[in-house]
Amino acid sequence: DGVAVLTAPQNLSVQSTNMKHLLTWSPVVVPGEIIDYFVEYQGEYESLYMSHIWIPSSWCSPTENPECDITDDITATVLYNLRVRATLGSQTSAWSTLKHPFNRNSTILTPPGLEVSKDGFHLVIKLEDLGPQFEFLVAYWRREPGAKEHIKMVRNGGVPVLLETAEPGAAYCVKAQTFVKAIGRHSAFSQAECVKLQGEALSL
Amino acid sequence: LKTLHLGSCVITTNLQEMRNGFSEIRDHVQAEDEIIDVRILRKMVSLQDTEPAGQCCLLRHVLRLYLDKVFKNYQTPDHHILRKLSSLANSFLTIKKDLRLCHDRMTCPCWEEAMEKYSRILSHFEELKPREAVVKALGELDILLRWMEETE
């Protein structure tokens, strides 16, 4: 094992949005040199049953950047320990471990992107493609006093979905939120988008 | 995500993700199993042929077997296999936690049929040498995943 001469990476943290998880840290700087980083993780199972086992991350063992996309490694809704060390030739730093274990159920869920369009008298929407773990709850209503709100579950983003066959001249509004079953959480609703069968989409 | 109805215990689980993960390492793990005429997870003790009320108990015990005696005792230098097994183990841990909640709510009773089937599974496991048993049990993960798939 190389002598721990290099300073260990500091300020480890995870930014997680819409089930994409990025581990970042402060870079270790040695003028004129390129530092390699090694990232390892430990799921709750490993920490409970085999705590000496750490698993090299899929994409960052090694990496030269002070960040690592750990999305492919965080595959269960349990706590994950994460650690990073720096190497330069035979010099190796100590491991730095994320202060608080990360659980993907803490990911930030943003309202989905939403495009509302008309195809003749059909009201059609297209939702942002956020990946296979995302479902969408779509609410739509006719823009008139006392109109009833309709709900529709949409399984996949990125493909046009027929919402309603509308009456000529009617105006409709649509909003949507994401739902991630794996963590049992949903996002806030998006801004409502309205469209009049003959007119252009109006943003409120 | 698939919803598993185990009697009055209902849980959701990422069964397809687990199947995808296991399919990437199945050939490698099954190739290590040299005892081809023996099976640990046999049809007669299968989950789907168990009384619904006892399915939760049986699954809970089988998952505990895998968590306590299988995953942790399989060593490999192959990082890819290590990652896939970690993913499976942590998913099993999540399921076991959900089954524990059912147990706490008295919807996971352990009656004779389930316990008798589990003891047979355990004896099939313990008849083998430790390393052989671990390798065979890992190779039979697709059977266990299919059992879960087929519970109605």
mmCIF file of C-alpha atoms in Angstrom, chain B:
data_model
loop_
_atom_site.group_PDB
_atom_site.id
_atom_site.type_symbol
_atom_site.label_atom_id
_atom_site.label_comp_id
_atom_site.label_asym_id
_atom_site.label_seq_id
_atom_site.Cartn_x
_atom_site.Cartn_y
_atom_site.Cartn_z
ATOM 1 C CA LEU B 1 -42.133 -2.020 -10.067
ATOM 2 C CA LYS B 2 -44.071 -5.151 -9.233
ATOM 3 C CA THR B 3 -46.581 -5.437 -6.427
ATOM 4 C CA LEU B 4 -46.266 -8.721 -4.529
ATOM 5 C CA HIS B 5 -49.416 -9.993 -2.836
ATOM 6 C CA LEU B 6 -48.262 -12.381 -0.107
ATOM 7 C CA GLY B 7 -51.520 -13.139 1.639
ATOM 8 C CA SER B 8 -52.521 -9.893 3.312
ATOM 9 C CA CYS B 9 -48.965 -8.565 3.108
ATOM 10 C CA VAL B 10 -48.570 -6.380 0.037
ATOM 11 C CA ILE B 11 -45.201 -4.932 -0.980
ATOM 12 C CA THR B 12 -43.712 -3.387 -4.122
ATOM 13 C CA THR B 13 -40.337 -4.409 -5.419
ATOM 14 C CA ASN B 14 -38.042 -3.713 -8.369
ATOM 15 C CA LEU B 15 -38.270 -7.291 -9.632
ATOM 16 C CA GLN B 16 -37.438 -6.449 -13.241
ATOM 17 C CA GLU B 17 -34.304 -4.541 -12.224
ATOM 18 C CA MET B 18 -33.211 -7.500 -10.115
ATOM 19 C CA ARG B 19 -33.799 -9.918 -12.997
ATOM 20 C CA ASN B 20 -31.844 -7.643 -15.335
ATOM 21 C CA GLY B 21 -28.986 -7.442 -12.843
ATOM 22 C CA PHE B 22 -28.865 -11.182 -12.253
ATOM 23 C CA SER B 23 -29.039 -11.995 -15.956
ATOM 24 C CA GLU B 24 -25.703 -10.185 -16.374
ATOM 25 C CA ILE B 25 -23.909 -12.551 -13.973
ATOM 26 C CA ARG B 26 -25.998 -15.737 -14.159
ATOM 27 C CA ASP B 27 -23.819 -17.604 -16.630
ATOM 28 C CA HIS B 28 -20.683 -16.853 -14.659
ATOM 29 C CA VAL B 29 -22.169 -17.863 -11.299
ATOM 30 C CA GLN B 30 -23.948 -20.970 -12.609
ATOM 31 C CA ALA B 31 -20.744 -22.089 -14.355
ATOM 32 C CA GLU B 32 -19.090 -22.297 -10.927
ATOM 33 C CA ASP B 33 -21.739 -24.756 -9.706
ATOM 34 C CA GLU B 34 -20.332 -28.219 -10.310
ATOM 35 C CA ILE B 35 -23.068 -30.155 -8.493
ATOM 36 C CA ILE B 36 -25.682 -30.293 -11.188
ATOM 37 C CA ASP B 37 -27.986 -32.995 -9.873
ATOM 38 C CA VAL B 38 -28.955 -31.182 -6.680
ATOM 39 C CA ARG B 39 -31.282 -28.203 -6.202
ATOM 40 C CA ILE B 40 -31.870 -26.074 -3.114
ATOM 41 C CA LEU B 41 -35.043 -24.284 -4.247
ATOM 42 C CA ARG B 42 -37.157 -27.222 -5.389
ATOM 43 C CA LYS B 43 -40.613 -27.035 -6.927
ATOM 44 C CA MET B 44 -42.317 -28.793 -4.006
ATOM 45 C CA VAL B 45 -41.243 -26.057 -1.613
ATOM 46 C CA SER B 46 -41.961 -23.178 -3.976
ATOM 47 C CA LEU B 47 -43.411 -19.909 -2.820
ATOM 48 C CA GLN B 48 -46.279 -19.821 -5.270
ATOM 49 C CA ASP B 49 -47.459 -23.301 -4.234
ATOM 50 C CA THR B 50 -47.598 -22.210 -0.609
ATOM 51 C CA GLU B 51 -50.803 -21.081 1.092
ATOM 52 C CA PRO B 52 -51.010 -17.292 0.469
ATOM 53 C CA ALA B 53 -51.180 -16.601 4.166
ATOM 54 C CA GLY B 54 -47.813 -18.343 4.656
ATOM 55 C CA GLN B 55 -45.999 -16.908 1.628
ATOM 56 C CA CYS B 56 -44.749 -13.839 3.498
ATOM 57 C CA CYS B 57 -43.200 -15.983 6.223
ATOM 58 C CA LEU B 58 -41.525 -18.347 3.763
ATOM 59 C CA LEU B 59 -40.121 -15.492 1.676
ATOM 60 C CA ARG B 60 -38.904 -13.690 4.761
ATOM 61 C CA HIS B 61 -36.965 -16.762 5.910
ATOM 62 C CA VAL B 62 -35.524 -17.475 2.457
ATOM 63 C CA LEU B 63 -34.373 -13.855 2.091
ATOM 64 C CA ARG B 64 -32.761 -14.075 5.522
ATOM 65 C CA LEU B 65 -30.903 -17.193 4.365
ATOM 66 C CA TYR B 66 -29.559 -15.313 1.358
ATOM 67 C CA LEU B 67 -28.650 -12.221 3.360
ATOM 68 C CA ASP B 68 -27.088 -14.081 6.294
ATOM 69 C CA LYS B 69 -25.365 -16.978 4.542
ATOM 70 C CA VAL B 70 -25.100 -16.477 0.802
ATOM 71 C CA PHE B 71 -24.220 -12.961 -0.394
ATOM 72 C CA LYS B 72 -21.713 -12.293 2.344
ATOM 73 C CA ASN B 73 -19.885 -15.596 1.799
ATOM 74 C CA TYR B 74 -19.332 -15.253 -1.922
ATOM 75 C CA GLN B 75 -15.946 -13.824 -2.773
ATOM 76 C CA THR B 76 -15.004 -12.605 -6.231
ATOM 77 C CA PRO B 77 -12.265 -10.373 -7.637
ATOM 78 C CA ASP B 78 -14.637 -9.355 -10.440
ATOM 79 C CA HIS B 79 -15.900 -5.836 -9.693
ATOM 80 C CA HIS B 80 -18.801 -6.148 -12.111
ATOM 81 C CA ILE B 81 -20.120 -9.231 -10.351
ATOM 82 C CA LEU B 82 -19.498 -7.566 -6.995
ATOM 83 C CA ARG B 83 -21.634 -4.581 -8.028
ATOM 84 C CA LYS B 84 -24.472 -6.739 -9.318
ATOM 85 C CA LEU B 85 -24.503 -8.870 -6.179
ATOM 86 C CA SER B 86 -24.436 -5.730 -4.038
ATOM 87 C CA SER B 87 -27.410 -4.411 -5.952
ATOM 88 C CA LEU B 88 -29.308 -7.675 -5.426
ATOM 89 C CA ALA B 89 -28.365 -7.905 -1.758
ATOM 90 C CA ASN B 90 -29.464 -4.334 -1.036
ATOM 91 C CA SER B 91 -32.718 -4.906 -2.917
ATOM 92 C CA PHE B 92 -33.296 -8.071 -0.854
ATOM 93 C CA LEU B 93 -32.586 -6.018 2.261
ATOM 94 C CA THR B 94 -35.248 -3.528 1.200
ATOM 95 C CA ILE B 95 -37.788 -6.321 0.644
ATOM 96 C CA LYS B 96 -36.926 -7.881 3.963
ATOM 97 C CA LYS B 97 -37.535 -4.540 5.687
ATOM 98 C CA ASP B 98 -40.957 -4.324 4.022
ATOM 99 C CA LEU B 99 -41.780 -7.888 5.111
ATOM 100 C CA ARG B 100 -40.671 -6.942 8.612
ATOM 101 C CA LEU B 101 -43.319 -4.175 8.584
ATOM 102 C CA CYS B 102 -45.922 -6.795 7.628
ATOM 103 C CA HIS B 103 -44.669 -8.940 10.503
ATOM 104 C CA ASP B 104 -45.065 -6.024 12.879
ATOM 105 C CA ARG B 105 -48.640 -5.558 11.616
ATOM 106 C CA MET B 106 -49.416 -9.230 12.147
ATOM 107 C CA THR B 107 -49.849 -9.834 8.399
ATOM 108 C CA CYS B 108 -46.896 -12.201 8.091
ATOM 109 C CA PRO B 109 -47.843 -15.236 10.205
ATOM 110 C CA CYS B 110 -45.531 -18.275 10.333
ATOM 111 C CA TRP B 111 -47.527 -21.470 10.272
ATOM 112 C CA GLU B 112 -46.565 -25.075 9.899
ATOM 113 C CA GLU B 113 -46.587 -25.304 6.112
ATOM 114 C CA ALA B 114 -44.248 -22.364 5.571
ATOM 115 C CA MET B 115 -41.872 -23.398 8.337
ATOM 116 C CA GLU B 116 -41.805 -26.979 7.129
ATOM 117 C CA LYS B 117 -40.969 -25.841 3.588
ATOM 118 C CA TYR B 118 -38.268 -23.514 4.844
ATOM 119 C CA SER B 119 -36.647 -26.221 6.940
ATOM 120 C CA ARG B 120 -36.471 -28.408 3.837
ATOM 121 C CA ILE B 121 -34.827 -25.587 1.888
ATOM 122 C CA LEU B 122 -32.365 -25.110 4.741
ATOM 123 C CA SER B 123 -31.534 -28.797 4.876
ATOM 124 C CA HIS B 124 -30.938 -28.901 1.101
ATOM 125 C CA PHE B 125 -28.606 -25.916 1.616
ATOM 126 C CA GLU B 126 -26.772 -27.467 4.574
ATOM 127 C CA GLU B 127 -26.318 -30.839 2.883
ATOM 128 C CA LEU B 128 -23.752 -29.169 0.648
ATOM 129 C CA LYS B 129 -20.292 -27.963 1.587
ATOM 130 C CA PRO B 130 -20.351 -24.220 2.460
ATOM 131 C CA ARG B 131 -18.751 -22.979 -0.744
ATOM 132 C CA GLU B 132 -20.860 -25.322 -2.898
ATOM 133 C CA ALA B 133 -24.041 -24.225 -1.141
ATOM 134 C CA VAL B 134 -23.273 -20.515 -1.613
ATOM 135 C CA VAL B 135 -22.496 -20.924 -5.304
ATOM 136 C CA LYS B 136 -25.583 -23.085 -5.929
ATOM 137 C CA ALA B 137 -27.867 -20.710 -4.018
ATOM 138 C CA LEU B 138 -26.574 -17.753 -6.040
ATOM 139 C CA GLY B 139 -27.083 -19.692 -9.243
ATOM 140 C CA GLU B 140 -30.671 -20.351 -8.214
ATOM 141 C CA LEU B 141 -31.513 -16.661 -7.755
ATOM 142 C CA ASP B 142 -33.501 -16.768 -10.978
ATOM 143 C CA ILE B 143 -35.691 -19.458 -9.420
ATOM 144 C CA LEU B 144 -36.307 -17.272 -6.372
ATOM 145 C CA LEU B 145 -37.050 -14.219 -8.523
ATOM 146 C CA ARG B 146 -39.462 -16.307 -10.574
ATOM 147 C CA TRP B 147 -41.139 -17.502 -7.373
ATOM 148 C CA MET B 148 -41.686 -13.874 -6.396
ATOM 149 C CA GLU B 149 -42.906 -13.060 -9.909
ATOM 150 C CA GLU B 150 -45.468 -15.846 -9.792
ATOM 151 C CA THR B 151 -47.037 -15.011 -6.457
ATOM 152 C CA GLU B 152 -50.501 -13.645 -7.088
#
